[in-house]
Amino acid sequence: ASTGTDRRVYIWDLSKIGDEQSKEDGQDGPPELLFIHGGHTSKVSDISWNNNEPWMLTSVAEDNVIQFWQIVLGSLSINRPKVYTWRMKNKLFYMFLTILCTTVSF
């Protein structure tokens, strides 16, 4: 996963680098790009994978909005992941939630 200045989180499958794709599929991006999460309204400053829940991530933006979201591969849900959003006022609490998200199953 990676982020940029465009407020998005990109999910990649690096094993697909260099795979052939049709001209039509090429319009969606390179073959290794699995998903783009565009739910933030400010620059994303950090992301973290959940160690126990497949495809579950936490992302936080510079406006202190934290999102917990999960991609469901192989279904239409990849276009509409589950997203839970909170505005964080305390950065220490954000660090606690990030650790919690990476170690606890939901």
mmCIF file of N, CA and C in Angstrom:
data_model
loop_
_atom_site.group_PDB
_atom_site.id
_atom_site.type_symbol
_atom_site.label_atom_id
_atom_site.label_comp_id
_atom_site.label_asym_id
_atom_site.label_seq_id
_atom_site.Cartn_x
_atom_site.Cartn_y
_atom_site.Cartn_z
ATOM 1 N N ALA A 1 0.855 -1.180 0.000
ATOM 2 C CA ALA A 1 0.000 0.000 0.000
ATOM 3 C C ALA A 1 0.896 1.237 0.000
ATOM 4 N N SER A 2 0.396 2.292 -0.605
ATOM 5 C CA SER A 2 1.137 3.550 -0.626
ATOM 6 C C SER A 2 0.151 4.708 -0.623
ATOM 7 N N THR A 3 0.665 5.896 -0.320
ATOM 8 C CA THR A 3 -0.154 7.105 -0.347
ATOM 9 C C THR A 3 0.594 8.177 -1.129
ATOM 10 N N GLY A 4 -0.137 9.214 -1.478
ATOM 11 C CA GLY A 4 0.471 10.339 -2.170
ATOM 12 C C GLY A 4 -0.141 11.630 -1.674
ATOM 13 N N THR A 5 0.137 12.711 -2.362
ATOM 14 C CA THR A 5 -0.401 14.008 -1.961
ATOM 15 C C THR A 5 -1.838 14.196 -2.433
ATOM 16 N N ASP A 6 -2.393 13.187 -3.110
ATOM 17 C CA ASP A 6 -3.738 13.306 -3.687
ATOM 18 C C ASP A 6 -4.850 12.788 -2.769
ATOM 19 N N ARG A 7 -4.561 12.539 -1.481
ATOM 20 C CA ARG A 7 -5.545 12.109 -0.482
ATOM 21 C C ARG A 7 -6.030 10.670 -0.713
ATOM 22 N N ARG A 8 -5.294 9.876 -1.435
ATOM 23 C CA ARG A 8 -5.716 8.508 -1.742
ATOM 24 C C ARG A 8 -4.721 7.490 -1.197
ATOM 25 N N VAL A 9 -5.239 6.262 -0.998
ATOM 26 C CA VAL A 9 -4.407 5.124 -0.627
ATOM 27 C C VAL A 9 -4.464 4.143 -1.796
ATOM 28 N N TYR A 10 -3.303 3.697 -2.237
ATOM 29 C CA TYR A 10 -3.202 2.774 -3.365
ATOM 30 C C TYR A 10 -2.804 1.395 -2.854
ATOM 31 N N ILE A 11 -3.526 0.367 -3.302
ATOM 32 C CA ILE A 11 -3.221 -1.016 -2.949
ATOM 33 C C ILE A 11 -2.637 -1.690 -4.191
ATOM 34 N N TRP A 12 -1.470 -2.316 -4.017
ATOM 35 C CA TRP A 12 -0.726 -2.891 -5.138
ATOM 36 C C TRP A 12 -0.542 -4.398 -4.970
ATOM 37 N N ASP A 13 -0.459 -5.107 -6.090
ATOM 38 C CA ASP A 13 -0.031 -6.506 -6.126
ATOM 39 C C ASP A 13 1.230 -6.536 -6.977
ATOM 40 N N LEU A 14 2.381 -6.500 -6.319
ATOM 41 C CA LEU A 14 3.650 -6.374 -7.029
ATOM 42 C C LEU A 14 3.969 -7.590 -7.894
ATOM 43 N N SER A 15 3.304 -8.722 -7.640
ATOM 44 C CA SER A 15 3.534 -9.901 -8.481
ATOM 45 C C SER A 15 2.967 -9.706 -9.888
ATOM 46 N N LYS A 16 2.139 -8.690 -10.080
ATOM 47 C CA LYS A 16 1.528 -8.433 -11.385
ATOM 48 C C LYS A 16 2.285 -7.394 -12.216
ATOM 49 N N ILE A 17 3.412 -6.908 -11.712
ATOM 50 C CA ILE A 17 4.199 -5.933 -12.471
ATOM 51 C C ILE A 17 4.632 -6.558 -13.790
ATOM 52 N N GLY A 18 4.369 -5.859 -14.875
ATOM 53 C CA GLY A 18 4.753 -6.331 -16.197
ATOM 54 C C GLY A 18 3.743 -7.238 -16.865
ATOM 55 N N ASP A 19 2.647 -7.600 -16.173
ATOM 56 C CA ASP A 19 1.610 -8.434 -16.792
ATOM 57 C C ASP A 19 0.997 -7.713 -17.984
ATOM 58 N N GLU A 20 0.644 -8.475 -18.990
ATOM 59 C CA GLU A 20 -0.026 -7.904 -20.159
ATOM 60 C C GLU A 20 -1.466 -7.576 -19.789
ATOM 61 N N GLN A 21 -2.000 -6.546 -20.420
ATOM 62 C CA GLN A 21 -3.394 -6.180 -20.210
ATOM 63 C C GLN A 21 -3.939 -5.567 -21.486
ATOM 64 N N SER A 22 -5.259 -5.609 -21.609
ATOM 65 C CA SER A 22 -5.897 -5.046 -22.797
ATOM 66 C C SER A 22 -5.824 -3.522 -22.752
ATOM 67 N N LYS A 23 -6.042 -2.903 -23.889
ATOM 68 C CA LYS A 23 -6.041 -1.439 -23.964
ATOM 69 C C LYS A 23 -7.117 -0.866 -23.038
ATOM 70 N N GLU A 24 -8.274 -1.545 -22.998
ATOM 71 C CA GLU A 24 -9.379 -1.097 -22.132
ATOM 72 C C GLU A 24 -8.990 -1.176 -20.658
ATOM 73 N N ASP A 25 -8.371 -2.286 -20.252
ATOM 74 C CA ASP A 25 -7.931 -2.425 -18.858
ATOM 75 C C ASP A 25 -6.834 -1.422 -18.516
ATOM 76 N N GLY A 26 -6.032 -1.053 -19.504
ATOM 77 C CA GLY A 26 -4.960 -0.094 -19.288
ATOM 78 C C GLY A 26 -5.458 1.274 -18.866
ATOM 79 N N GLN A 27 -6.708 1.589 -19.198
ATOM 80 C CA GLN A 27 -7.285 2.874 -18.793
ATOM 81 C C GLN A 27 -7.509 2.943 -17.286
ATOM 82 N N ASP A 28 -7.614 1.780 -16.636
ATOM 83 C CA ASP A 28 -7.821 1.732 -15.188
ATOM 84 C C ASP A 28 -6.516 1.823 -14.409
ATOM 85 N N GLY A 29 -5.395 1.816 -15.101
ATOM 86 C CA GLY A 29 -4.102 1.875 -14.442
ATOM 87 C C GLY A 29 -3.294 0.636 -14.729
ATOM 88 N N PRO A 30 -2.106 0.553 -14.168
ATOM 89 C CA PRO A 30 -1.236 -0.597 -14.421
ATOM 90 C C PRO A 30 -1.822 -1.875 -13.817
ATOM 91 N N PRO A 31 -1.406 -3.047 -14.326
ATOM 92 C CA PRO A 31 -1.992 -4.309 -13.848
ATOM 93 C C PRO A 31 -1.740 -4.575 -12.370
ATOM 94 N N GLU A 32 -0.689 -3.989 -11.810
ATOM 95 C CA GLU A 32 -0.382 -4.231 -10.397
ATOM 96 C C GLU A 32 -1.218 -3.374 -9.440
ATOM 97 N N LEU A 33 -1.973 -2.419 -9.957
ATOM 98 C CA LEU A 33 -2.835 -1.577 -9.119
ATOM 99 C C LEU A 33 -4.154 -2.303 -8.862
ATOM 100 N N LEU A 34 -4.391 -2.707 -7.606
ATOM 101 C CA LEU A 34 -5.599 -3.451 -7.253
ATOM 102 C C LEU A 34 -6.767 -2.551 -6.900
ATOM 103 N N PHE A 35 -6.482 -1.467 -6.165
ATOM 104 C CA PHE A 35 -7.577 -0.685 -5.598
ATOM 105 C C PHE A 35 -7.072 0.698 -5.223
ATOM 106 N N ILE A 36 -7.942 1.695 -5.347
ATOM 107 C CA ILE A 36 -7.644 3.049 -4.883
ATOM 108 C C ILE A 36 -8.737 3.454 -3.897
ATOM 109 N N HIS A 37 -8.334 3.787 -2.677
ATOM 110 C CA HIS A 37 -9.280 4.267 -1.663
ATOM 111 C C HIS A 37 -9.228 5.787 -1.666
ATOM 112 N N GLY A 38 -10.338 6.432 -1.954
ATOM 113 C CA GLY A 38 -10.378 7.888 -2.038
ATOM 114 C C GLY A 38 -11.276 8.526 -1.007
ATOM 115 N N GLY A 39 -11.334 7.989 0.197
ATOM 116 C CA GLY A 39 -12.263 8.473 1.199
ATOM 117 C C GLY A 39 -11.802 9.637 2.054
ATOM 118 N N HIS A 40 -10.539 10.034 1.953
ATOM 119 C CA HIS A 40 -10.032 11.122 2.793
ATOM 120 C C HIS A 40 -10.207 12.475 2.107
ATOM 121 N N THR A 41 -10.334 13.520 2.918
ATOM 122 C CA THR A 41 -10.465 14.885 2.394
ATOM 123 C C THR A 41 -9.214 15.719 2.658
ATOM 124 N N SER A 42 -8.200 15.089 3.256
ATOM 125 C CA SER A 42 -6.922 15.742 3.510
ATOM 126 C C SER A 42 -5.818 14.743 3.166
ATOM 127 N N LYS A 43 -4.591 15.222 3.048
ATOM 128 C CA LYS A 43 -3.472 14.350 2.685
ATOM 129 C C LYS A 43 -3.318 13.218 3.699
ATOM 130 N N VAL A 44 -3.194 11.989 3.213
ATOM 131 C CA VAL A 44 -3.018 10.820 4.078
ATOM 132 C C VAL A 44 -1.584 10.815 4.595
ATOM 133 N N SER A 45 -1.453 10.713 5.923
ATOM 134 C CA SER A 45 -0.123 10.781 6.525
ATOM 135 C C SER A 45 0.400 9.428 6.990
ATOM 136 N N ASP A 46 -0.486 8.427 7.150
ATOM 137 C CA ASP A 46 -0.018 7.125 7.621
ATOM 138 C C ASP A 46 -1.036 6.055 7.264
ATOM 139 N N ILE A 47 -0.539 4.843 7.019
ATOM 140 C CA ILE A 47 -1.398 3.682 6.792
ATOM 141 C C ILE A 47 -0.824 2.509 7.565
ATOM 142 N N SER A 48 -1.685 1.560 7.926
ATOM 143 C CA SER A 48 -1.234 0.388 8.660
ATOM 144 C C SER A 48 -2.150 -0.789 8.343
ATOM 145 N N TRP A 49 -1.556 -1.949 8.053
ATOM 146 C CA TRP A 49 -2.323 -3.170 7.802
ATOM 147 C C TRP A 49 -2.682 -3.833 9.126
ATOM 148 N N ASN A 50 -3.837 -4.483 9.195
ATOM 149 C CA ASN A 50 -4.235 -5.282 10.344
ATOM 150 C C ASN A 50 -3.588 -6.654 10.200
ATOM 151 N N ASN A 51 -2.898 -7.117 11.236
ATOM 152 C CA ASN A 51 -2.202 -8.405 11.177
ATOM 153 C C ASN A 51 -3.134 -9.601 11.253
ATOM 154 N N ASN A 52 -4.359 -9.422 11.733
ATOM 155 C CA ASN A 52 -5.268 -10.545 11.957
ATOM 156 C C ASN A 52 -6.462 -10.590 11.016
ATOM 157 N N GLU A 53 -6.786 -9.492 10.400
ATOM 158 C CA GLU A 53 -7.979 -9.410 9.554
ATOM 159 C C GLU A 53 -7.532 -9.165 8.112
ATOM 160 N N PRO A 54 -7.807 -10.113 7.196
ATOM 161 C CA PRO A 54 -7.348 -9.953 5.816
ATOM 162 C C PRO A 54 -7.876 -8.673 5.164
ATOM 163 N N TRP A 55 -6.985 -7.972 4.502
ATOM 164 C CA TRP A 55 -7.308 -6.788 3.704
ATOM 165 C C TRP A 55 -7.881 -5.635 4.527
ATOM 166 N N MET A 56 -7.671 -5.618 5.836
ATOM 167 C CA MET A 56 -8.141 -4.535 6.701
ATOM 168 C C MET A 56 -7.002 -3.553 6.916
ATOM 169 N N LEU A 57 -7.277 -2.267 6.678
ATOM 170 C CA LEU A 57 -6.275 -1.217 6.831
ATOM 171 C C LEU A 57 -6.802 -0.092 7.699
ATOM 172 N N THR A 58 -5.865 0.653 8.262
ATOM 173 C CA THR A 58 -6.155 1.906 8.942
ATOM 174 C C THR A 58 -5.404 2.992 8.191
ATOM 175 N N SER A 59 -6.078 4.087 7.913
ATOM 176 C CA SER A 59 -5.394 5.235 7.309
ATOM 177 C C SER A 59 -5.792 6.477 8.090
ATOM 178 N N VAL A 60 -4.842 7.397 8.221
ATOM 179 C CA VAL A 60 -5.116 8.649 8.923
ATOM 180 C C VAL A 60 -4.597 9.793 8.063
ATOM 181 N N ALA A 61 -5.346 10.883 8.082
ATOM 182 C CA ALA A 61 -4.984 12.046 7.273
ATOM 183 C C ALA A 61 -4.504 13.183 8.167
ATOM 184 N N GLU A 62 -3.957 14.211 7.542
ATOM 185 C CA GLU A 62 -3.415 15.348 8.286
ATOM 186 C C GLU A 62 -4.481 16.130 9.042
ATOM 187 N N ASP A 63 -5.762 15.944 8.700
ATOM 188 C CA ASP A 63 -6.840 16.602 9.447
ATOM 189 C C ASP A 63 -7.301 15.756 10.634
ATOM 190 N N ASN A 64 -6.493 14.718 10.983
ATOM 191 C CA ASN A 64 -6.751 13.823 12.116
ATOM 192 C C ASN A 64 -7.969 12.935 11.926
ATOM 193 N N VAL A 65 -8.411 12.728 10.699
ATOM 194 C CA VAL A 65 -9.484 11.771 10.432
ATOM 195 C C VAL A 65 -8.839 10.407 10.224
ATOM 196 N N ILE A 66 -9.294 9.434 11.022
ATOM 197 C CA ILE A 66 -8.791 8.069 10.915
ATOM 198 C C ILE A 66 -9.891 7.208 10.306
ATOM 199 N N GLN A 67 -9.514 6.333 9.386
ATOM 200 C CA GLN A 67 -10.475 5.439 8.747
ATOM 201 C C GLN A 67 -9.976 4.006 8.868
ATOM 202 N N PHE A 68 -10.873 3.132 9.288
ATOM 203 C CA PHE A 68 -10.632 1.696 9.275
ATOM 204 C C PHE A 68 -11.424 1.167 8.096
ATOM 205 N N TRP A 69 -10.795 0.456 7.197
ATOM 206 C CA TRP A 69 -11.509 -0.015 6.018
ATOM 207 C C TRP A 69 -10.978 -1.360 5.567
ATOM 208 N N GLN A 70 -11.863 -2.094 4.877
ATOM 209 C CA GLN A 70 -11.527 -3.445 4.456
ATOM 210 C C GLN A 70 -11.965 -3.662 3.017
ATOM 211 N N ILE A 71 -11.065 -4.208 2.225
ATOM 212 C CA ILE A 71 -11.362 -4.541 0.836
ATOM 213 C C ILE A 71 -11.804 -5.995 0.794
ATOM 214 N N VAL A 72 -12.840 -6.286 0.037
ATOM 215 C CA VAL A 72 -13.281 -7.658 -0.176
ATOM 216 C C VAL A 72 -12.979 -7.990 -1.628
ATOM 217 N N LEU A 73 -11.963 -8.822 -1.853
ATOM 218 C CA LEU A 73 -11.560 -9.165 -3.209
ATOM 219 C C LEU A 73 -12.499 -10.208 -3.805
ATOM 220 N N GLY A 74 -12.610 -10.198 -5.117
ATOM 221 C CA GLY A 74 -13.404 -11.201 -5.810
ATOM 222 C C GLY A 74 -14.892 -10.934 -5.773
ATOM 223 N N SER A 75 -15.292 -9.724 -5.450
ATOM 224 C CA SER A 75 -16.714 -9.387 -5.433
ATOM 225 C C SER A 75 -16.865 -7.916 -5.784
ATOM 226 N N LEU A 76 -18.090 -7.475 -5.902
ATOM 227 C CA LEU A 76 -18.346 -6.069 -6.194
ATOM 228 C C LEU A 76 -17.942 -5.172 -5.036
ATOM 229 N N SER A 77 -17.713 -5.753 -3.861
ATOM 230 C CA SER A 77 -17.350 -4.955 -2.693
ATOM 231 C C SER A 77 -16.002 -4.274 -2.849
ATOM 232 N N ILE A 78 -15.170 -4.725 -3.798
ATOM 233 C CA ILE A 78 -13.874 -4.070 -3.979
ATOM 234 C C ILE A 78 -14.071 -2.611 -4.364
ATOM 235 N N ASN A 79 -15.204 -2.283 -4.973
ATOM 236 C CA ASN A 79 -15.485 -0.899 -5.327
ATOM 237 C C ASN A 79 -16.125 -0.125 -4.182
ATOM 238 N N ARG A 80 -16.593 -0.831 -3.162
ATOM 239 C CA ARG A 80 -17.216 -0.192 -2.003
ATOM 240 C C ARG A 80 -16.749 -0.886 -0.730
ATOM 241 N N PRO A 81 -15.528 -0.605 -0.288
ATOM 242 C CA PRO A 81 -15.050 -1.265 0.925
ATOM 243 C C PRO A 81 -15.812 -0.761 2.145
ATOM 244 N N LYS A 82 -15.756 -1.561 3.219
ATOM 245 C CA LYS A 82 -16.296 -1.092 4.491
ATOM 246 C C LYS A 82 -15.371 0.006 5.002
ATOM 247 N N VAL A 83 -15.926 1.129 5.395
ATOM 248 C CA VAL A 83 -15.097 2.230 5.895
ATOM 249 C C VAL A 83 -15.718 2.774 7.173
ATOM 250 N N TYR A 84 -14.906 2.876 8.232
ATOM 251 C CA TYR A 84 -15.325 3.466 9.495
ATOM 252 C C TYR A 84 -14.449 4.689 9.716
ATOM 253 N N THR A 85 -15.047 5.838 9.998
ATOM 254 C CA THR A 85 -14.300 7.094 10.068
ATOM 255 C C THR A 85 -14.481 7.778 11.416
ATOM 256 N N TRP A 86 -13.372 8.285 11.976
ATOM 257 C CA TRP A 86 -13.400 9.094 13.188
ATOM 258 C C TRP A 86 -12.479 10.283 13.001
ATOM 259 N N ARG A 87 -12.806 11.411 13.617
ATOM 260 C CA ARG A 87 -11.889 12.554 13.659
ATOM 261 C C ARG A 87 -11.170 12.488 15.000
ATOM 262 N N MET A 88 -9.858 12.413 14.944
ATOM 263 C CA MET A 88 -9.057 12.253 16.145
ATOM 264 C C MET A 88 -8.616 13.618 16.663
ATOM 265 N N LYS A 89 -8.788 13.833 17.965
ATOM 266 C CA LYS A 89 -8.326 15.067 18.593
ATOM 267 C C LYS A 89 -7.037 14.836 19.362
ATOM 268 N N ASN A 90 -6.776 13.578 19.696
ATOM 269 C CA ASN A 90 -5.618 13.243 20.506
ATOM 270 C C ASN A 90 -4.730 12.280 19.717
ATOM 271 N N LYS A 91 -3.528 12.714 19.342
ATOM 272 C CA LYS A 91 -2.652 11.873 18.522
ATOM 273 C C LYS A 91 -2.182 10.633 19.276
ATOM 274 N N LEU A 92 -2.075 10.696 20.599
ATOM 275 C CA LEU A 92 -1.707 9.522 21.370
ATOM 276 C C LEU A 92 -2.792 8.461 21.240
ATOM 277 N N PHE A 93 -4.058 8.878 21.273
ATOM 278 C CA PHE A 93 -5.162 7.941 21.097
ATOM 279 C C PHE A 93 -5.121 7.337 19.698
ATOM 280 N N TYR A 94 -4.747 8.137 18.692
ATOM 281 C CA TYR A 94 -4.602 7.611 17.330
ATOM 282 C C TYR A 94 -3.558 6.502 17.312
ATOM 283 N N MET A 95 -2.415 6.708 17.992
ATOM 284 C CA MET A 95 -1.372 5.688 18.015
ATOM 285 C C MET A 95 -1.899 4.414 18.661
ATOM 286 N N PHE A 96 -2.689 4.546 19.730
ATOM 287 C CA PHE A 96 -3.286 3.387 20.379
ATOM 288 C C PHE A 96 -4.219 2.656 19.421
ATOM 289 N N LEU A 97 -5.076 3.398 18.700
ATOM 290 C CA LEU A 97 -6.004 2.762 17.767
ATOM 291 C C LEU A 97 -5.276 2.076 16.626
ATOM 292 N N THR A 98 -4.199 2.650 16.150
ATOM 293 C CA THR A 98 -3.434 2.025 15.076
ATOM 294 C C THR A 98 -2.832 0.709 15.543
ATOM 295 N N ILE A 99 -2.279 0.696 16.746
ATOM 296 C CA ILE A 99 -1.739 -0.547 17.299
ATOM 297 C C ILE A 99 -2.854 -1.559 17.484
ATOM 298 N N LEU A 100 -3.997 -1.121 17.987
ATOM 299 C CA LEU A 100 -5.141 -2.001 18.179
ATOM 300 C C LEU A 100 -5.591 -2.590 16.847
ATOM 301 N N CYS A 101 -5.676 -1.764 15.825
ATOM 302 C CA CYS A 101 -6.136 -2.225 14.519
ATOM 303 C C CYS A 101 -5.198 -3.260 13.925
ATOM 304 N N THR A 102 -3.917 -3.160 14.187
ATOM 305 C CA THR A 102 -2.969 -4.094 13.593
ATOM 306 C C THR A 102 -2.861 -5.396 14.374
ATOM 307 N N THR A 103 -3.454 -5.467 15.571
ATOM 308 C CA THR A 103 -3.296 -6.673 16.382
ATOM 309 C C THR A 103 -4.592 -7.370 16.748
ATOM 310 N N VAL A 104 -5.734 -6.744 16.577
ATOM 311 C CA VAL A 104 -7.003 -7.308 17.026
ATOM 312 C C VAL A 104 -7.901 -7.601 15.834
ATOM 313 N N SER A 105 -8.586 -8.742 15.878
ATOM 314 C CA SER A 105 -9.563 -9.066 14.832
ATOM 315 C C SER A 105 -10.859 -8.329 15.088
ATOM 316 N N PHE A 106 -11.538 -7.920 14.016
ATOM 317 C CA PHE A 106 -12.814 -7.219 14.136
ATOM 318 C C PHE A 106 -13.944 -8.168 13.871
#
